[in-house]
C-alpha positions as a Markdown table, in Angstrom:
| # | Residue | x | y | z |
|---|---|---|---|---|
| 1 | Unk | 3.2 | 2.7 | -19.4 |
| 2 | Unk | -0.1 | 3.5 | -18.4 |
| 3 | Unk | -1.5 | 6.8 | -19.0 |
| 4 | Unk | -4.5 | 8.4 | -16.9 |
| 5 | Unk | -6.6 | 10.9 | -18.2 |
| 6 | Unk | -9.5 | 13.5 | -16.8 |
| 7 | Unk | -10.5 | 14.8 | -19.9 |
| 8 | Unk | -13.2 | 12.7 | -20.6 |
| 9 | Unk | -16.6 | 15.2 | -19.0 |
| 10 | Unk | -19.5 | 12.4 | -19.7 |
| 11 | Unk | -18.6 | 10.8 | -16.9 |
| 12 | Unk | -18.3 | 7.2 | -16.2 |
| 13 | Unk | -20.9 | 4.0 | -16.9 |
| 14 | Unk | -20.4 | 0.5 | -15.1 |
| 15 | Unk | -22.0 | -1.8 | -17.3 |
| 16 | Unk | -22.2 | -5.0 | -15.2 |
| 17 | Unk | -22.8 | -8.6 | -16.0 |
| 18 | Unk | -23.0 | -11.6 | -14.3 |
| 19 | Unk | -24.1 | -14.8 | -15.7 |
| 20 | Unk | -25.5 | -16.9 | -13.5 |
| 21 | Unk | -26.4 | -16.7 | -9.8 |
| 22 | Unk | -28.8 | -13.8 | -10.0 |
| 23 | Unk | -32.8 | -14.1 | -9.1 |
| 24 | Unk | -35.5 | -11.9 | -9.2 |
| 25 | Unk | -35.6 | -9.1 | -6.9 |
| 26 | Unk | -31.8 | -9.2 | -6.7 |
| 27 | Unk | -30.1 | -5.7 | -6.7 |
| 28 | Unk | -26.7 | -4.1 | -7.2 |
| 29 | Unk | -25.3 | -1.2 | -4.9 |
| 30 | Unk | -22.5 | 1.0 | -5.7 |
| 31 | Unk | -21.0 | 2.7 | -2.4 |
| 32 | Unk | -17.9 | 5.2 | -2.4 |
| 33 | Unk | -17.2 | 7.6 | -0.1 |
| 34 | Unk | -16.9 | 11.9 | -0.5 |
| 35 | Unk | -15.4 | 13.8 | 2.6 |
| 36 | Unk | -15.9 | 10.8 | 4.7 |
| 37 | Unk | -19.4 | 10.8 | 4.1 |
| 38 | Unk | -21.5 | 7.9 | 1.9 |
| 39 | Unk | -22.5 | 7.9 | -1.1 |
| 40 | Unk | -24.8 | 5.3 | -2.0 |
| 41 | Unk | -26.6 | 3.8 | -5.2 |
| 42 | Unk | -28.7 | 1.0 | -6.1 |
| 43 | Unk | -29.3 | -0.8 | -10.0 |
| 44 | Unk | -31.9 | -3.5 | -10.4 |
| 45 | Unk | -30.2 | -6.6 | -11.7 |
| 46 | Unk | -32.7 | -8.1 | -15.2 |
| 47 | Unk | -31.4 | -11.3 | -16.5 |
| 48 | Unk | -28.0 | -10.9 | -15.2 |
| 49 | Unk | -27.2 | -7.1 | -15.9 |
| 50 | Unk | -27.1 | -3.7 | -14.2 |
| 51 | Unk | -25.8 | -0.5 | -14.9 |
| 52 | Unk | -24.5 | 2.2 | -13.0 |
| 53 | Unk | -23.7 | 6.2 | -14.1 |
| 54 | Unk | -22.1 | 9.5 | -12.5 |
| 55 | Unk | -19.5 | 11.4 | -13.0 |
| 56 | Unk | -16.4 | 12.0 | -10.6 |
| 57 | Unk | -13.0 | 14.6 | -10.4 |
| 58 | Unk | -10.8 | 11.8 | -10.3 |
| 59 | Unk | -10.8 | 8.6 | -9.2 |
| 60 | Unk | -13.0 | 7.5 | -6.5 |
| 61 | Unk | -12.6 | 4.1 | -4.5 |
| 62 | Unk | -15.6 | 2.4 | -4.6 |
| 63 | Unk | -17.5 | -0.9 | -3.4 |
| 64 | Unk | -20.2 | -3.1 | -5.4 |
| 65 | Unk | -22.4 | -5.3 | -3.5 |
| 66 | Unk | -24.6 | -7.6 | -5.5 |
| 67 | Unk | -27.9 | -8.6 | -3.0 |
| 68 | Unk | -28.4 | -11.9 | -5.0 |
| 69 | Unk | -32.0 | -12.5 | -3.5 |
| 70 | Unk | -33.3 | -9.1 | -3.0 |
| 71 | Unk | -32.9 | -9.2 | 0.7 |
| 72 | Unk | -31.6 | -5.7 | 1.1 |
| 73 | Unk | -28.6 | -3.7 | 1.2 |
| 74 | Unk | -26.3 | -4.7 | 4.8 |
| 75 | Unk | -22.9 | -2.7 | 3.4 |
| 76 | Unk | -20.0 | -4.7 | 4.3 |
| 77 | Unk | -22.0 | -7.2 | 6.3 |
| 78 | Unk | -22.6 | -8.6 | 2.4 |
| 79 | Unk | -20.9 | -11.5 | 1.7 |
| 80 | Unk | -20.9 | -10.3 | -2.6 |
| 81 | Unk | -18.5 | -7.3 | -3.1 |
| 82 | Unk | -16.3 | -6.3 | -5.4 |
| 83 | Unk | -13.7 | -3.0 | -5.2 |
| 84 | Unk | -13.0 | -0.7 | -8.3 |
| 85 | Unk | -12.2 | 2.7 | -8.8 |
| 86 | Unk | -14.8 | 5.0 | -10.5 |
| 87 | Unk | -13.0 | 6.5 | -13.4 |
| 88 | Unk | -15.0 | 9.1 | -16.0 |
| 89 | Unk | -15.1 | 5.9 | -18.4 |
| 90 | Unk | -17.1 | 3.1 | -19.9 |
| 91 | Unk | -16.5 | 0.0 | -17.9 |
| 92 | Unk | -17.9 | -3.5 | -17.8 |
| 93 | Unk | -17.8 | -5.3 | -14.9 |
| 94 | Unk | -17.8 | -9.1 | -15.6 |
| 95 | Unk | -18.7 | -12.4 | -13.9 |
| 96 | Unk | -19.9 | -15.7 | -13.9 |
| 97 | Unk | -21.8 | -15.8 | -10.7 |
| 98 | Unk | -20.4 | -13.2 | -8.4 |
| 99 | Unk | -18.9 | -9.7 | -8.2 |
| 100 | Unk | -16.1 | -11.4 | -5.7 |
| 101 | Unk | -14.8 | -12.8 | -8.7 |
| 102 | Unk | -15.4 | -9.9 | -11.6 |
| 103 | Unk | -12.9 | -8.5 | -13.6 |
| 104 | Unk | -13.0 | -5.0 | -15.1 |
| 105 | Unk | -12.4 | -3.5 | -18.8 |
| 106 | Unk | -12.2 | 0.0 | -20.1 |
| 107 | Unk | -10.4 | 1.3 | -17.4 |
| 108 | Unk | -7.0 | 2.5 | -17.2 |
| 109 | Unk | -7.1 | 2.7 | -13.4 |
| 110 | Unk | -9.0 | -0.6 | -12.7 |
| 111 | Unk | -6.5 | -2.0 | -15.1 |
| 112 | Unk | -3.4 | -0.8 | -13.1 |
| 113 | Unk | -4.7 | -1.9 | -9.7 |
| 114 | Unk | -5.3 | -5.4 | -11.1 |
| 115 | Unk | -1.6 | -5.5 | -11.8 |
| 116 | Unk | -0.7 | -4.0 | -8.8 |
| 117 | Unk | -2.8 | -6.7 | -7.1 |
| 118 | Unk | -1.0 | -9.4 | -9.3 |
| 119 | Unk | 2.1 | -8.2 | -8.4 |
| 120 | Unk | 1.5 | -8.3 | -4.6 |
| 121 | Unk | -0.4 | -11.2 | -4.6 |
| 122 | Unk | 2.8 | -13.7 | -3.7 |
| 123 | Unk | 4.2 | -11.2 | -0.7 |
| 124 | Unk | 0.4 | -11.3 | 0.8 |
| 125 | Unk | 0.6 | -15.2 | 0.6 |
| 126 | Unk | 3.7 | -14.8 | 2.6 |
| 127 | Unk | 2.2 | -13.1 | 4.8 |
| 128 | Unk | -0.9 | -15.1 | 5.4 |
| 129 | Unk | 1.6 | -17.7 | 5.8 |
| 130 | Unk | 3.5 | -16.1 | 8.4 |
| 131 | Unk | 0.4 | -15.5 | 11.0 |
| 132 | Unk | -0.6 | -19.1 | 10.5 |
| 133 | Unk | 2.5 | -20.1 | 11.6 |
| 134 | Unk | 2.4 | -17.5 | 14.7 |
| 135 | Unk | -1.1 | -18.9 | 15.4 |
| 136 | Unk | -0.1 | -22.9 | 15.5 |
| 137 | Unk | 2.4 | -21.9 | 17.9 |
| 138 | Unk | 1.3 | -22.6 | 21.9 |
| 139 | Unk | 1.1 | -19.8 | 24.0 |
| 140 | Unk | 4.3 | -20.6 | 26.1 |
| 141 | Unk | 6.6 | -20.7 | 22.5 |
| 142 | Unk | 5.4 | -17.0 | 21.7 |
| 143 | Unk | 6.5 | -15.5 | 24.9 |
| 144 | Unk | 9.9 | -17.3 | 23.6 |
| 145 | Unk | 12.5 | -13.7 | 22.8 |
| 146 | Unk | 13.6 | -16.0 | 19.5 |
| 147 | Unk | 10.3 | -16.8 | 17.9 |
| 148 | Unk | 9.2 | -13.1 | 18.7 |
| 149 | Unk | 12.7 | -11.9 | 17.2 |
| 150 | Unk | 12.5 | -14.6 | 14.1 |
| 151 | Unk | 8.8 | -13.4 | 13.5 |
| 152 | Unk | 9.7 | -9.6 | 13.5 |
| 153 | Unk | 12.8 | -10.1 | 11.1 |
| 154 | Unk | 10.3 | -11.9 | 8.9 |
| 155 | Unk | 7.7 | -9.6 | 9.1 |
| 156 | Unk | 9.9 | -6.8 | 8.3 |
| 157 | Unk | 11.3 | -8.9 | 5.7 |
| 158 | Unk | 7.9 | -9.2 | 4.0 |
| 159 | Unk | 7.2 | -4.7 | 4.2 |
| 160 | Unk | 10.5 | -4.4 | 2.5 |
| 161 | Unk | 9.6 | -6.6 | -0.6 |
| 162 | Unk | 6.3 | -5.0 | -0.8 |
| 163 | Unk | 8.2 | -1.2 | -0.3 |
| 164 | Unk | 10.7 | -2.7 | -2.9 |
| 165 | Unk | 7.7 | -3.7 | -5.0 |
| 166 | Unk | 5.7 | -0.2 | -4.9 |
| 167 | Unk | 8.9 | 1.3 | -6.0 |
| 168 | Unk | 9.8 | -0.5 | -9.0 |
| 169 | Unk | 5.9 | 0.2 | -9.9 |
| 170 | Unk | 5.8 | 3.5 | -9.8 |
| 171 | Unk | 8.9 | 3.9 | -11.3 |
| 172 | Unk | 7.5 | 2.2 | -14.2 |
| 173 | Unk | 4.1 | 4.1 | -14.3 |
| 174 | Unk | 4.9 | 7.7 | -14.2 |
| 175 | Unk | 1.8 | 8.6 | -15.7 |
| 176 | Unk | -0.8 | 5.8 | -13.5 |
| 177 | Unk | -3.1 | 7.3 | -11.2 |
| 178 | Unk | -3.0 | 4.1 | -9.6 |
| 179 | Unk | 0.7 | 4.6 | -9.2 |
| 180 | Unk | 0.7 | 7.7 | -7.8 |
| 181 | Unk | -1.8 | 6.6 | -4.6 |
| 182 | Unk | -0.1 | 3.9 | -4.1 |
| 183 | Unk | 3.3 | 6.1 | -3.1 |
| 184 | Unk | 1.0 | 7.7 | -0.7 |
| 185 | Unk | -0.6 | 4.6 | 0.6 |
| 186 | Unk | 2.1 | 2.1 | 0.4 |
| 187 | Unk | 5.6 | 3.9 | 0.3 |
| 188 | Unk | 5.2 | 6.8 | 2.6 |
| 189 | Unk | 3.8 | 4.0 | 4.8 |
| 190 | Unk | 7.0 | 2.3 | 5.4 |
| 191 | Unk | 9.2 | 5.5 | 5.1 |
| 192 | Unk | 7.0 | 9.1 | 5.6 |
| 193 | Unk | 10.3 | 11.2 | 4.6 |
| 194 | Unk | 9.1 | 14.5 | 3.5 |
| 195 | Unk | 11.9 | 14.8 | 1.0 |
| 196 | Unk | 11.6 | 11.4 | -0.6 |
| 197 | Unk | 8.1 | 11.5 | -0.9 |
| 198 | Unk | 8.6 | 15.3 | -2.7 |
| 199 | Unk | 11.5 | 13.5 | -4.4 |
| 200 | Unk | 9.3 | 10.8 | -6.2 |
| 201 | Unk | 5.9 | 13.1 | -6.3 |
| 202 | Unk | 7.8 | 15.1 | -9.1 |
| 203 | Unk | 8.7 | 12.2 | -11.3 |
| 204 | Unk | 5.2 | 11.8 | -11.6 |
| 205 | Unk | 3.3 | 13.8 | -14.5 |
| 206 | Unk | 1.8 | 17.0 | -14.3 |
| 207 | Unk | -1.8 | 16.0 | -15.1 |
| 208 | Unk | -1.6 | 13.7 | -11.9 |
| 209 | Unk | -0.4 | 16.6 | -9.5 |
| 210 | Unk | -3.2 | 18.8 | -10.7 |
| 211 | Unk | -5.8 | 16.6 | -9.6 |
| 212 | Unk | -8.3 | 17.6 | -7.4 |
């Protein structure tokens, strides 16, 4: 069971490495957003490493870009980015050529939406499958009433495994910060019952209602 805490007041550091692939000139960016509005930071990347610092509330969602050949910052125009969630921690970010492809230690949060991401990885396949079998079909067999019906069962199909799936998460991480968003994001999505979601918001613990 994973537990998050907010107690930690030095903040958080993003220590990030990547092996190979870098130049010089190349940069790092760290972009997240507060009250809809960006916040934006840049790290010079020496020999491979780059290092980020701040301090956050609670978790943030947050983007890295990694400008390999010190072109400039384009946001999500950049083909190198990475998503993590700032946490008041110290975490490495780790690579061999790209921050696509990094993975994240010292981080209960990160470490939680990996799984989550693990978990959900085989549905999304599914579903990926799914529209590249809508797209082979020709225009006259999607205006067919039983591909549309067979596609809609299937699609529905797909949201109830990944409700199901939310569920047995969060029911297994009562104290996962990670958890708790993704009832908001994921299972109020598919059912926005004001008693359920009250329901399930108090099996969650206190520290996690608290936040700000």
């Amino acid at each position: 069971v994973s537990l998050y805490s907010c107690d930690n007041t030095e903040g958080y550091r993003i220590k990030g490495r990547i092996e190979n692939g870098t130049a010089p000139g190349s940069k790092a960016y760290r972009e997240y957003y507060v009250d809809g509005k960006p916040v934006l930071d840049s790290a010079d990347v020496v020999d491979g490493r780059f290092e980020f610092t701040g301090e956050v509330p609670r978790p943030y969602r947050a983007t890295l870009y990694l400008d390999h050949d010190g072109s400039g910052f384009a946001g999500r125009s950049m083909a190198d980015s990475f998503t993590l969630y700032l946490e008041n921690e110290v975490m490495t970010v780790s690579s061999s050529d790209s921050v696509s492809k990094a993975t994240v230690k010292g981080s209960v949060v990160n470490t939680d939406a990996a799984a989550w991401k693990r978990i959900v990885e085989p549905i999304n396949k599914e579903q990926e499958d799914l529209y590249a079998q809508w797209g082979s079909l020709t225009a006259e067999e999607r205006k067919s009433p039983e591909s549309a019906e067979r596609f809609r069962e299937w699609s529905k199909s797909l949201s109830a495994k990944t409700k199901a799936a939310a569920l047995d998460f969060i029911e297994k991480n009562p104290g996962s910060y990670f958890a708790f968003m993704t009832m908001f994001n994921t299972v109020n999505g598919f059912a926005p019952d004001g008693e359920e979601a009250e329901r399930r918001i108090g099996t969650f613990d206190t520290s996690l209602k608290e936040l700000p």
